Each structure stands twice: as C-alpha cells, then as structure tokens.
Short mmCIF file of C-alpha atoms in Angstrom, two decimals:
data_model
loop_
_atom_site.label_atom_id
_atom_site.label_comp_id
_atom_site.label_asym_id
_atom_site.label_seq_id
_atom_site.Cartn_x
_atom_site.Cartn_y
_atom_site.Cartn_z
CA MET F 1 0.00 0.00 0.00
CA LYS F 2 1.38 3.38 -1.00
CA PRO F 3 1.47 5.89 1.86
CA LEU F 4 -0.81 8.92 1.76
CA SER F 5 0.52 12.45 1.79
CA ALA F 6 -0.46 13.82 5.19
CA HIS F 7 -0.51 17.28 3.62
CA TRP F 8 -3.02 16.10 1.02
CA VAL F 9 -5.23 14.53 3.72
CA ALA F 10 -5.25 17.77 5.74
CA THR F 11 -5.94 20.02 2.75
CA SER F 12 -7.49 18.70 -0.47
CA ALA F 13 -9.10 15.58 1.03
CA MET F 14 -10.45 17.60 3.94
CA GLU F 15 -11.93 20.27 1.65
CA ALA F 16 -13.54 17.65 -0.59
CA ALA F 17 -14.98 15.92 2.46
CA TRP F 18 -16.52 19.10 3.82
CA SER F 19 -18.00 20.01 0.46
CA LEU F 20 -19.68 16.59 0.33
CA ALA F 21 -20.87 16.85 3.93
CA LEU F 22 -22.00 20.48 3.89
CA VAL F 23 -23.42 20.80 0.40
CA VAL F 24 -23.99 17.47 -1.32
CA ASP F 25 -25.71 15.70 1.58
CA SER F 26 -28.41 18.37 1.73
CA GLN F 27 -28.68 18.41 -2.08
CA LEU F 28 -29.41 14.66 -1.99
CA GLU F 29 -32.12 15.37 0.59
CA ASP F 30 -33.53 18.06 -1.73
CA ILE F 31 -33.79 15.52 -4.55
CA GLU F 32 -35.61 12.98 -2.37
CA GLY F 33 -38.00 15.61 -1.07
CA ALA F 34 -38.90 16.79 -4.57
CA VAL F 35 -39.35 13.23 -5.84
CA GLU F 36 -41.64 12.37 -2.92
CA VAL F 37 -44.07 15.15 -3.85
CA GLY F 38 -43.81 14.50 -7.59
CA ASP F 39 -42.02 17.79 -8.37
CA LEU F 40 -39.94 16.27 -11.15
CA TRP F 41 -38.59 19.57 -12.50
CA THR F 42 -37.17 20.54 -9.12
CA ALA F 43 -35.88 16.99 -8.65
CA MET F 44 -33.90 17.18 -11.91
CA GLU F 45 -32.61 20.68 -11.09
CA CYS F 46 -31.42 19.47 -7.69
CA ALA F 47 -29.97 16.29 -9.17
CA PHE F 48 -27.78 18.18 -11.58
CA ALA F 49 -26.74 20.59 -8.82
CA ALA F 50 -25.70 17.59 -6.73
CA LEU F 51 -23.88 15.94 -9.65
CA SER F 52 -21.90 19.09 -10.38
CA SER F 53 -21.05 19.58 -6.69
CA ILE F 54 -19.85 15.97 -6.52
CA ALA F 55 -17.78 16.55 -9.65
CA ALA F 56 -16.27 19.66 -8.06
CA ALA F 57 -15.48 17.63 -4.92
CA SER F 58 -13.66 15.07 -7.07
CA CYS F 59 -11.67 17.97 -8.57
CA ALA F 60 -10.89 19.21 -5.05
CA ILE F 61 -9.51 15.76 -4.19
CA GLU F 62 -7.15 16.28 -7.14
CA ASP F 63 -6.01 19.58 -5.58
CA ASP F 64 -8.37 21.94 -7.42
CA PRO F 65 -9.94 24.71 -5.32
CA ILE F 66 -12.92 23.82 -3.12
CA ALA F 67 -16.11 25.02 -4.79
CA LEU F 68 -19.34 25.23 -2.82
CA PHE F 69 -21.32 27.89 -4.68
CA GLU F 70 -22.68 27.24 -8.12
CA PHE F 71 -20.63 29.87 -9.97
CA ASP F 72 -17.40 28.49 -8.51
CA VAL F 73 -18.49 24.91 -9.24
CA LEU F 74 -19.23 25.76 -12.87
CA SER F 75 -15.99 27.69 -13.32
CA VAL F 76 -13.96 24.70 -12.07
CA LEU F 77 -15.86 22.23 -14.28
CA ALA F 78 -15.71 24.47 -17.36
CA ALA F 79 -11.97 25.03 -16.90
CA VAL F 80 -11.34 21.29 -17.33
CA ASP F 81 -14.17 20.34 -19.74
CA HIS F 82 -15.49 18.05 -17.02
CA ASP F 83 -17.51 15.05 -18.18
CA SER F 84 -20.38 15.86 -15.80
CA LEU F 85 -21.25 18.78 -18.10
CA ARG F 86 -21.98 16.27 -20.88
CA VAL F 87 -24.60 14.73 -18.58
CA TYR F 88 -26.25 18.14 -18.22
CA VAL F 89 -26.34 18.72 -21.96
CA GLU F 90 -27.87 15.28 -22.53
CA MET F 91 -30.33 15.55 -19.61
CA GLN F 92 -33.96 15.08 -20.59
CA PRO F 93 -35.91 18.25 -21.43
CA LEU F 94 -37.76 19.09 -18.23
CA LEU F 95 -41.23 19.31 -19.71
CA SER F 96 -41.05 15.73 -20.92
CA VAL F 97 -39.24 14.22 -17.93
CA THR F 98 -40.84 11.14 -16.39
CA PRO F 99 -40.45 9.53 -12.97
CA ALA F 100 -38.34 6.83 -14.65
CA ASP F 101 -35.99 9.51 -16.07
CA VAL F 102 -35.62 11.04 -12.63
CA GLU F 103 -34.98 7.66 -11.05
CA GLU F 104 -32.29 6.88 -13.61
CA PHE F 105 -30.57 10.24 -13.18
CA VAL F 106 -30.71 10.04 -9.41
CA ALA F 107 -29.13 6.58 -9.56
CA THR F 108 -26.26 8.11 -11.59
CA VAL F 109 -25.87 10.86 -8.99
CA ARG F 110 -25.80 8.39 -6.08
CA GLN F 111 -23.29 6.20 -7.90
CA GLU F 112 -20.99 9.19 -8.41
CA TYR F 113 -21.45 10.23 -4.79
CA GLU F 114 -20.37 6.82 -3.52
CA ARG F 115 -17.44 6.76 -5.95
CA VAL F 116 -16.11 10.11 -4.76
CA ARG F 117 -16.72 9.31 -1.08
CA ALA F 118 -14.66 6.14 -1.56
CA MET F 119 -11.75 8.32 -2.75
CA LEU F 120 -11.55 9.92 0.69
CA PRO F 121 -9.06 8.42 3.14
CA PHE F 122 -11.50 8.68 6.08
CA GLU F 123 -15.18 8.04 6.71
CA LEU F 124 -17.24 11.20 6.97
CA PRO F 125 -20.42 10.86 9.01
CA MET F 126 -23.63 12.59 7.93
CA MET F 127 -23.65 16.06 9.41
CA ARG F 128 -27.17 17.12 10.07
CA THR F 129 -28.99 14.33 11.88
CA PRO F 130 -30.04 14.05 15.52
CA LYS F 131 -27.18 11.56 15.93
CA GLY F 132 -24.82 13.12 13.44
CA PHE F 133 -23.05 15.96 15.19
CA PHE F 134 -20.55 14.48 17.59
CA PRO F 135 -18.87 12.01 15.23
CA THR F 136 -18.47 14.85 12.71
CA ILE F 137 -17.03 17.16 15.32
CA ARG F 138 -14.56 14.43 16.29
CA VAL F 139 -13.39 14.03 12.68
CA ALA F 140 -13.05 17.80 12.37
CA ALA F 141 -10.97 17.93 15.55
CA ASP F 142 -8.75 15.06 14.34
CA LEU F 143 -8.11 16.88 11.07
CA GLU F 144 -7.32 20.13 12.84
CA ARG F 145 -4.77 18.30 14.99
CA LEU F 146 -3.14 16.92 11.84
CA ARG F 147 -3.08 20.40 10.27
CA SER F 148 -1.43 21.77 13.38
CA ARG F 149 1.25 19.05 13.29
CA LEU F 150 1.95 19.97 9.67
CA GLY F 151 2.36 23.64 10.55
CA LEU F 152 -0.86 24.60 8.79
CA GLY F 153 -3.25 27.13 10.27
CA PRO F 154 -6.78 26.13 11.31
CA PHE F 155 -9.19 25.40 8.48
CA ASP F 156 -10.98 28.57 7.42
CA TRP F 157 -14.63 27.70 8.03
CA THR F 158 -15.75 31.18 6.97
CA SER F 159 -14.71 30.27 3.42
CA LEU F 160 -17.61 27.82 3.39
CA GLN F 161 -20.26 30.43 4.07
CA ALA F 162 -22.23 32.34 1.46
CA MET W 1 -49.87 38.31 -15.52
CA GLU W 2 -50.53 39.87 -12.15
CA LEU W 3 -47.50 41.62 -10.75
CA GLY W 4 -46.19 40.96 -7.27
CA VAL W 5 -47.85 37.59 -6.84
CA LYS W 6 -47.84 36.83 -3.17
CA VAL W 7 -49.14 33.50 -2.02
CA LYS W 8 -50.47 33.60 1.49
CA THR W 9 -49.52 30.43 3.25
CA SER W 10 -50.67 29.81 6.76
CA LEU W 11 -48.39 28.54 9.46
CA VAL W 12 -50.54 25.41 9.73
CA GLU W 13 -50.25 24.66 6.00
CA ALA W 14 -46.51 25.36 6.00
CA LEU W 15 -45.82 22.95 8.86
CA GLN W 16 -48.14 20.31 7.43
CA ARG W 17 -45.75 20.11 4.50
CA VAL W 18 -43.09 18.72 6.83
CA GLY W 19 -45.61 16.63 8.74
CA ARG W 20 -45.46 18.80 11.86
CA SER W 21 -47.94 20.88 13.83
CA VAL W 22 -47.86 24.42 15.16
CA ASP W 23 -48.16 23.12 18.74
CA GLU W 24 -45.12 20.88 18.29
CA LEU W 25 -43.08 23.77 16.95
CA LEU W 26 -44.16 26.19 19.68
CA ASP W 27 -43.40 23.56 22.28
CA LEU W 28 -39.89 23.09 20.87
CA LEU W 29 -39.33 26.85 20.84
CA SER W 30 -40.82 27.44 24.31
CA PRO W 31 -37.38 28.27 25.82
CA PHE W 32 -37.35 31.28 23.49
CA SER W 33 -40.93 32.39 24.12
CA ASP W 34 -39.81 35.50 26.03
CA SER W 35 -36.96 36.35 23.62
CA GLY W 36 -38.88 38.37 21.08
CA ALA W 37 -40.94 38.16 17.90
CA ALA W 38 -40.51 34.86 16.08
CA TYR W 39 -41.20 34.10 12.43
CA LEU W 40 -41.18 31.17 10.02
CA VAL W 41 -39.04 32.11 7.00
CA GLY W 42 -37.74 30.40 3.90
CA SER W 43 -39.27 27.94 1.48
CA LEU W 44 -42.02 26.71 3.80
CA ALA W 45 -43.18 30.27 4.47
CA CYS W 46 -43.49 30.86 0.73
CA GLY W 47 -45.56 27.81 -0.05
CA TYR W 48 -42.66 25.71 -1.28
CA GLY W 49 -40.77 23.02 0.56
CA ASN W 50 -41.62 19.41 1.19
CA ARG W 51 -41.34 16.66 3.78
CA ARG W 52 -37.54 16.99 3.85
CA SER W 53 -37.32 20.75 4.12
CA ASP W 54 -35.83 22.47 7.14
CA VAL W 55 -38.05 24.64 9.32
CA ASP W 56 -36.29 28.02 9.39
CA ILE W 57 -37.13 30.30 12.31
CA HIS W 58 -35.89 33.84 12.83
CA ILE W 59 -36.26 35.47 16.25
CA PHE W 60 -35.73 39.18 16.91
CA ASP W 61 -34.22 39.46 20.35
CA ALA W 62 -32.99 42.74 21.82
CA ASP W 63 -30.66 40.83 24.16
CA VAL W 64 -28.81 38.93 21.46
CA GLU W 65 -25.11 39.74 21.25
CA SER W 66 -24.28 38.32 17.89
CA SER W 67 -26.83 38.32 15.12
CA GLY W 68 -27.08 35.53 12.63
CA THR W 69 -25.63 32.61 14.57
CA PRO W 70 -27.77 29.52 13.93
CA SER W 71 -28.82 26.87 16.42
CA VAL W 72 -30.07 23.52 15.17
CA PHE W 73 -32.86 21.55 16.80
CA PHE W 74 -34.87 18.54 15.72
CA LEU W 75 -38.55 17.70 15.60
CA GLY W 76 -38.19 14.00 14.94
CA ASP W 77 -36.12 13.95 11.75
CA THR W 78 -37.09 17.51 10.77
CA ILE W 79 -34.35 20.07 11.24
CA VAL W 80 -35.44 23.32 12.89
CA ASP W 81 -32.86 26.04 12.26
CA VAL W 82 -33.24 28.93 14.70
CA VAL W 83 -31.39 32.16 14.08
CA HIS W 84 -31.47 35.13 16.44
CA PHE W 85 -31.20 38.69 15.20
CA HIS W 86 -31.08 41.97 17.03
CA PRO W 87 -34.12 44.10 16.07
CA ASP W 88 -31.69 46.76 14.79
CA GLU W 89 -30.94 44.43 11.86
CA ALA W 90 -34.53 44.63 10.70
CA GLN W 91 -34.61 48.38 11.25
CA ARG W 92 -31.45 48.79 9.17
CA LEU W 93 -32.98 46.88 6.28
CA SER W 94 -36.21 48.84 6.69
CA LYS W 95 -34.29 52.05 6.10
CA LEU W 96 -33.23 50.99 2.62
CA VAL W 97 -34.31 53.73 0.31
CA PRO W 98 -36.44 52.22 -2.45
CA PRO W 99 -34.22 52.66 -5.49
CA ARG W 100 -34.96 53.93 -8.96
CA SER W 101 -35.97 51.04 -11.12
CA VAL W 102 -36.72 50.12 -14.72
CA GLN W 103 -39.27 47.83 -16.27
CA LEU W 104 -37.87 44.40 -16.97
CA ALA W 105 -39.16 40.86 -17.43
CA GLY W 106 -42.72 41.73 -16.47
CA GLY W 107 -41.68 43.55 -13.32
CA ARG W 108 -39.12 46.07 -12.12
CA CYS W 109 -35.34 45.93 -11.72
CA ALA W 110 -33.50 48.27 -9.36
CA LEU W 111 -30.74 50.54 -10.57
CA GLY W 112 -27.67 51.38 -8.52
CA ARG W 113 -25.41 49.29 -6.35
CA SER W 114 -26.69 45.78 -5.74
CA LEU W 115 -27.33 44.33 -2.36
CA SER W 116 -24.98 41.56 -1.26
CA ARG W 117 -26.34 38.06 -1.66
CA LYS W 118 -26.66 37.80 2.11
CA LEU W 119 -28.91 40.88 2.22
CA GLN W 120 -30.91 39.73 -0.80
CA VAL W 121 -31.63 36.42 0.94
CA ARG W 122 -32.51 38.22 4.14
CA LEU W 123 -34.76 40.70 2.33
CA GLY W 124 -36.55 37.88 0.52
CA ARG W 125 -37.03 35.93 3.74
CA TRP W 126 -38.13 38.84 5.85
CA SER W 127 -40.57 40.08 3.19
CA THR W 128 -42.31 36.70 3.11
CA ALA W 129 -42.05 35.72 6.79
CA ILE W 130 -45.02 34.28 8.71
CA PRO W 131 -45.22 35.31 12.37
CA LEU W 132 -45.56 32.44 14.83
CA GLU W 133 -48.11 34.51 16.76
CA GLU W 134 -50.93 36.17 14.87
CA ARG W 135 -50.70 39.68 16.25
CA THR W 136 -46.97 40.02 15.59
CA PRO W 137 -46.31 42.80 13.06
CA PRO W 138 -44.38 42.22 9.81
CA ILE W 139 -40.60 42.30 10.08
CA LEU W 140 -40.10 45.02 7.48
CA ALA W 141 -41.85 48.29 6.79
CA GLN W 142 -44.20 48.16 3.82
CA PRO W 143 -42.21 50.41 1.42
CA VAL W 144 -39.17 48.12 1.77
CA SER W 145 -41.23 44.99 1.18
CA ASP W 146 -42.72 46.62 -1.91
CA ALA W 147 -39.23 47.48 -3.22
CA ALA W 148 -37.89 44.03 -2.43
CA ALA W 149 -38.76 42.52 -5.80
CA SER W 150 -36.81 45.16 -7.78
CA LEU W 151 -33.78 44.86 -5.50
CA ILE W 152 -33.78 41.08 -5.60
CA THR W 153 -34.34 41.09 -9.36
CA ARG W 154 -31.23 43.24 -9.70
CA GLY W 155 -29.37 40.52 -7.79
CA ALA W 156 -30.56 37.98 -10.36
CA ILE W 157 -29.37 40.24 -13.19
CA ASP W 158 -25.90 40.40 -11.61
CA ASP W 159 -25.76 36.61 -11.31
CA PHE W 160 -26.97 36.30 -14.91
CA VAL W 161 -24.21 38.61 -16.18
CA ARG W 162 -21.52 36.64 -14.36
CA ILE W 163 -22.65 33.27 -15.66
CA LEU W 164 -23.15 34.78 -19.12
CA ALA W 165 -19.51 35.89 -19.02
CA LEU W 166 -18.42 32.38 -18.08
CA ALA W 167 -20.49 30.88 -20.91
CA GLU W 168 -19.00 33.28 -23.45
CA LEU W 169 -15.44 32.55 -22.30
CA ALA W 170 -16.08 28.80 -22.41
CA THR W 171 -17.59 28.99 -25.89
CA SER W 172 -14.38 30.50 -27.26
CA VAL W 173 -11.95 27.92 -25.94
CA ARG W 174 -13.66 24.87 -24.50
CA SER W 175 -15.42 21.85 -26.00
CA GLU W 176 -18.81 22.17 -27.65
CA THR W 177 -20.26 20.07 -24.82
CA THR W 178 -18.94 22.41 -22.14
CA ALA W 179 -20.22 25.42 -24.05
CA SER W 180 -23.69 23.86 -24.51
CA ALA W 181 -23.89 23.01 -20.81
CA MET W 182 -22.92 26.55 -19.86
CA TRP W 183 -25.59 28.03 -22.15
CA ARG W 184 -28.22 25.69 -20.75
CA LYS W 185 -27.25 26.76 -17.24
CA THR W 186 -27.19 30.45 -18.19
CA ALA W 187 -30.77 30.12 -19.41
CA ARG W 188 -31.77 28.92 -15.95
CA TYR W 189 -30.32 32.16 -14.56
CA LEU W 190 -32.43 34.07 -17.11
CA LEU W 191 -35.52 32.33 -15.76
CA GLU W 192 -34.48 33.31 -12.23
CA VAL W 193 -34.52 36.97 -13.35
CA VAL W 194 -38.04 36.51 -14.66
CA VAL W 195 -39.52 34.78 -11.60
CA ARG W 196 -38.05 37.36 -9.23
CA ALA W 197 -39.27 40.27 -11.36
CA ARG W 198 -42.76 38.78 -11.27
CA GLY W 199 -42.82 38.65 -7.49
CA GLU W 200 -41.23 35.38 -6.39
CA ILE W 201 -38.77 37.12 -4.11
CA PHE W 202 -37.77 34.25 -1.86
CA VAL W 203 -34.17 33.60 -2.97
CA GLY W 204 -33.77 29.88 -3.54
CA GLU W 205 -32.51 28.94 -6.97
CA LYS W 206 -33.48 25.27 -6.79
CA TRP W 207 -37.14 26.32 -6.79
CA VAL W 208 -36.91 28.26 -10.06
CA TRP W 209 -38.94 25.77 -12.11
CA ALA W 210 -41.56 25.41 -9.37
CA LYS W 211 -41.82 29.21 -9.23
CA ALA W 212 -42.25 29.38 -13.00
CA ARG W 213 -45.05 26.82 -12.75
CA ARG W 214 -46.78 28.67 -9.92
CA LEU W 215 -46.54 31.99 -11.74
CA GLY W 216 -48.19 30.34 -14.73
CA ILE W 217 -45.36 31.28 -17.07
CA ASP W 218 -46.24 30.10 -20.55
CA ARG W 219 -45.19 26.50 -21.09
CA GLN W 220 -43.62 27.40 -24.46
CA ILE W 221 -41.41 29.96 -22.74
CA VAL W 222 -40.33 27.44 -20.11
CA GLN W 223 -39.64 24.89 -22.83
CA GLY W 224 -37.69 27.46 -24.85
CA ILE W 225 -35.53 28.36 -21.88
CA ASP W 226 -34.85 24.70 -21.08
CA ARG W 227 -33.80 24.08 -24.69
CA VAL W 228 -31.12 26.79 -24.80
CA ARG W 229 -27.74 25.41 -25.91
CA SER W 230 -26.14 28.46 -27.53
CA ALA W 231 -25.82 32.23 -27.32
CA ALA W 232 -28.29 32.63 -30.19
CA ASN W 233 -30.89 30.45 -28.38
CA LEU W 234 -30.41 32.48 -25.21
CA GLN W 235 -30.72 35.80 -26.98
CA GLU W 236 -34.03 34.70 -28.51
CA GLN W 237 -35.38 33.60 -25.12
CA ALA W 238 -34.23 36.83 -23.45
CA SER W 239 -36.22 38.76 -26.02
CA ASN W 240 -39.29 36.57 -25.34
CA VAL W 241 -39.22 37.46 -21.63
CA ASP W 242 -38.43 41.17 -21.97
CA VAL W 243 -34.84 41.02 -20.73
CA PRO W 244 -32.44 43.16 -22.79
CA TRP W 245 -29.47 41.39 -24.31
CA LEU W 246 -26.46 42.14 -22.14
CA ASN W 247 -22.85 42.20 -23.32
CA ALA W 248 -21.17 40.50 -20.38
CA ALA W 249 -17.65 41.43 -21.51
CA GLU W 250 -18.56 45.11 -21.13
CA LEU W 251 -20.44 44.65 -17.85
CA ALA W 252 -18.04 42.51 -15.83
CA ARG W 253 -14.63 43.11 -14.30
CA LEU W 254 -11.89 40.97 -12.87
CA GLU W 255 -10.70 41.81 -9.39
CA PRO W 256 -7.37 40.23 -8.58
CA SER W 257 -7.26 38.09 -5.47
CA SER W 258 -4.60 38.75 -2.90
CA VAL W 259 -1.89 36.89 -4.72
CA GLU W 260 1.85 37.09 -4.60
CA GLN W 261 4.25 37.00 -7.50
CA ILE W 262 7.24 34.76 -6.86
CA LYS W 263 10.23 33.61 -8.81
CA ILE W 264 11.93 30.27 -8.73
CA GLY W 265 15.13 30.65 -10.70
CA SER W 266 14.13 32.25 -13.98
CA SER W 267 10.52 31.06 -13.75
CA SER W 268 7.80 33.41 -12.53
CA PHE W 269 4.61 32.35 -10.82
CA VAL W 270 1.53 33.69 -9.14
CA PHE W 271 1.10 32.21 -5.62
CA VAL W 272 -2.62 31.80 -4.87
CA ASP W 273 -4.42 30.82 -1.65
CA GLN W 274 -1.07 29.96 -0.05
CA ARG W 275 -1.34 26.67 -1.93
CA ARG W 276 -1.10 26.96 -5.68
CA LEU W 277 1.44 28.21 -8.14
CA LEU W 278 -0.03 29.44 -11.39
CA PRO W 279 1.68 30.84 -14.49
CA SER W 280 2.39 34.53 -14.09
CA ASP W 281 0.18 35.49 -17.01
CA LEU W 282 -2.80 34.62 -14.75
CA LEU W 283 -2.34 37.95 -13.01
CA VAL W 284 -5.41 39.61 -14.49
CA SER W 285 -7.55 42.56 -13.52
CA GLY W 286 -9.85 45.20 -14.96
CA ARG W 287 -12.60 45.27 -17.51
CA LEU W 288 -13.36 41.78 -18.86
CA ALA W 289 -13.44 42.98 -22.48
CA ASP W 290 -9.94 44.48 -22.11
CA GLU W 291 -8.52 41.34 -20.50
CA ILE W 292 -10.05 39.13 -23.19
CA SER W 293 -8.10 41.16 -25.75
CA ARG W 294 -4.92 41.15 -23.69
CA VAL W 295 -4.60 37.55 -22.47
CA GLY W 296 -7.44 35.63 -24.13
CA PRO W 297 -10.41 33.66 -22.77
CA ASP W 298 -8.45 30.52 -21.89
CA VAL W 299 -6.21 32.37 -19.40
CA LEU W 300 -9.24 34.13 -17.93
CA LEU W 301 -11.22 30.89 -17.42
CA THR W 302 -8.23 29.42 -15.63
CA ALA W 303 -7.67 32.55 -13.54
CA ILE W 304 -11.31 32.52 -12.40
CA ALA W 305 -11.41 28.77 -11.73
CA TYR W 306 -8.20 28.82 -9.70
CA ARG W 307 -9.13 32.02 -7.80
CA ALA W 308 -6.36 34.23 -9.17
CA ALA W 309 -9.18 36.71 -9.84
CA THR W 310 -12.85 37.15 -9.01
CA LEU W 311 -15.39 38.01 -11.68
CA VAL W 312 -17.60 40.87 -10.48
CA VAL W 313 -20.17 43.07 -12.16
CA ASP W 314 -19.81 46.77 -12.91
CA ASP W 315 -22.94 48.33 -11.33
CA ASP W 316 -22.73 51.56 -13.33
CA ALA W 317 -22.27 49.73 -16.63
CA ILE W 318 -25.28 47.53 -15.89
CA ASP W 319 -27.37 50.59 -15.02
CA ARG W 320 -26.48 52.12 -18.38
CA ALA W 321 -27.31 48.88 -20.19
CA LEU W 322 -30.70 48.58 -18.48
CA ALA W 323 -31.81 52.21 -18.50
#
C-alpha cells in the first residue's frame, strides 16, 4: 500500500470531504424531497446541482480549489471540460421528464457520490442528523490536529459560508 | 400576468408540509418564548418546501449579542434552524431607500449598487415571513417589502451577467459540450430573473422551475428556456421574456485576489491561496473585455477557476445597459 501524503489529507481531502458533507448531503435530501411530492422539475434541477457539486469535490480531491457555490463549481468544471457537463447537456428536457428519467438520473448521482466518497481516506459521518453531530465534530478535531502538526493554520470555516 | 404575486400560506399549512404541527413547533421553541418576535421564513413560508425541508425560524431578540448565529434543533427527523437577530438588523434593512428602477421581465429591476447576496436572501425571507403569533407585526416596513422585488431582481441580473460571461469565455476555448452546458445553465439564470421580477422574491434557486409553474409562465417559454444550448438560443429567449441582451464582456470586471508573485530561478509564478502556483500570465484585472483582448479567454477561465481573480459586475455599466 502506498502511503498517503499527510498534507493532502489535511488540505485537499479535507476540503472535498466538507464540500460533500456540507453541500452534497443536503442536495441529496432536496432531490428525495422533490421526488416524494412529484415535483420532477425541481428533482432534476437538484440532481444536476448535486452531480456538479460531486464533480467539483472530485476535482478538489485532485487539488483543485474547493467550490461550494454554483458559480465556482461551474468555473472549475468548465476550466477542465469536465464530463459531468456532458450529462447536463444530454439531460432530458424538463417538460417531458418522467419519474423513470428522474430515477435513472438520481441513480447516476448516487453512484458518483459513492465513488467520490470512496476516494476519501477517512469516513465522513452525515452532518445534520439528531445523531450526526458528535462524530463529525470528532473528525473535524482530528483533522485540525493533523493540520497543526503539519504547521498549517486552522481550516478557514468562513470560506464555506455564502 | 398579475405583478407581485404573493401567495399567502398559513403557518398550519406550512408545517403540514413537513408533517409537523404548530403546537409541536411552539413547544420546541418554548425556551425562546420571552426572547422576542418569532417568524417562520424560507421555502415553507413561501408555499414551497416538502417533507424533507428544514423549518427556518428567525427570532428578533434585543438581548442577542451576535446576530445571525444559527442553532439547530430537531422535531423528529425535521431540522429546525433557529437564528437570532437583534431588532436593529430589521430596522437597518427597513431604512433601505427604495431605489430607482426600470421595467424588466414583467416587473421592475433596481438601478444602482446591488445588495450583497446575504442581504438579498434576508430581504426575501423577511418580506415573506409568517409570524408564529398572529398579532406580531411584519418584520419590514411596507415600502421596503414593496421594493424588495426590484432589489432582488437586480441581484438575479448580476448573477446572470456573471454566468453569461463564463459561458462566453467557455464557448471560445472549451469543448462544444462544455459550451452547450454553460448556455443551458445560463438560461436557468435568465428564468431566475423573470420569476423574481414577477414577485417570487424568496431567494432559492433550486425552486426556479416550481416558481415558473406557480406563476403560470407560458409552457412554451419554459420549454424554450430549457432548450437553450447556444448564445443565439439564449438571446431569442431573453427577447421573449423582456430582458435586454447584455454584453457581459462590457459589464463585468476581474478583481485580482490577494496573490503574490514569486520567482523560482528564472521562472515566474503567481502564488494563490497559499497553496497553488499558477503561471504569471494569470495575473489579471480590470474590464473583462480588455482582459479578453490582452490575455485571451483561456487564461481568464483558468484565472477565475483557480481564484487568481474574481469576476464581479460593474454596477454603473449595468445601469447604463438597463436604463
């Protein structure tokens, strides 16, 4: 097994993890909520938003800048002609979208989500559940300790806010 | 099309959407019952939202030290986000002078300096808030609520110009697929301008298609916007919805990030975010049109993506383009 770069774990991997936890997890909830009430247009809009955020997280794992807001996500994806943009171009026209189309697209999104999560060197718990806070806080504290050992400053949480 | 469509949603209906009752919510919030006026804000307050939505509560508390800090609670699996604000925050927003505005997209668009996104979101939320107790007055004074749509529409115009710039840059130097995707996305931002101008002032971009449906926007227009894959398509749709065609290169500027130029031997670099070394020609700033001529769209796309520069709008130039 090849060793991991501790610097990479404490920077790029950490940023990708937080973007999945803070943005993508709630986007996946948005999709499910829209599907449950039959709002297929909103479901597809949210599904592409999630797919592009996941794509941006995979770019962050490869040392690209963290991108949480849509403009930043799109600028990162456009800069590298990311394949996820092909999915958006080929996405069904909204007015003719069916529940089966949504189900298929959501399956693609979930597959990508699991693929990118598997690229992370640590397990990231879900953030916003009644049980989900303390494990996440522990992971955050562990990562901050690693950053400190590497001579890096604390992670700038304000960079994650709108 | 009636302007300023406002859908009155009751607190009961809003909470039913997440499968909760008013009594449950008030019981959860009982520790704050003496804090100050409390309101439901966000998607549920505007008639959107679903079983998985958060319940967003804003409380105006004269004793709060730091406005805007959220606390998270749970009603079963439903997240209840409670944010405290000092009443001065609402008074400050209430003092916004309603700006001059122009007709656009079936409504009005403000001229002058835009509000920050944070203030746009706050204005949208506070203009559509539902008090938890019936006799509680509205958060904002009426003139500000009335002006909210034009101010928030201006925010959508700014976002549209920025994404339009990105689409134009990508079209010059990226694959046809990337360009098509960017034009499709830009059209969604055009629709956001339209729904805000017509009174859907709650800022939440994922609801844009639901807002279009609720406003009764012509199905052919929605279809046309969803089919955009090029600048020509977008220009046609903009004309259909009474949005003037905007030349993003003339309306946007690049503001350099705080970067450092460094040399390693004879090689020069731009040091960005204390992490990345970029070629020195990524030091860009000024009017987008000028920088396109000087360094080309490929360098600019890279500079924006890797945070060597931020793409911002020129408020005065947009005013001139809209007036």
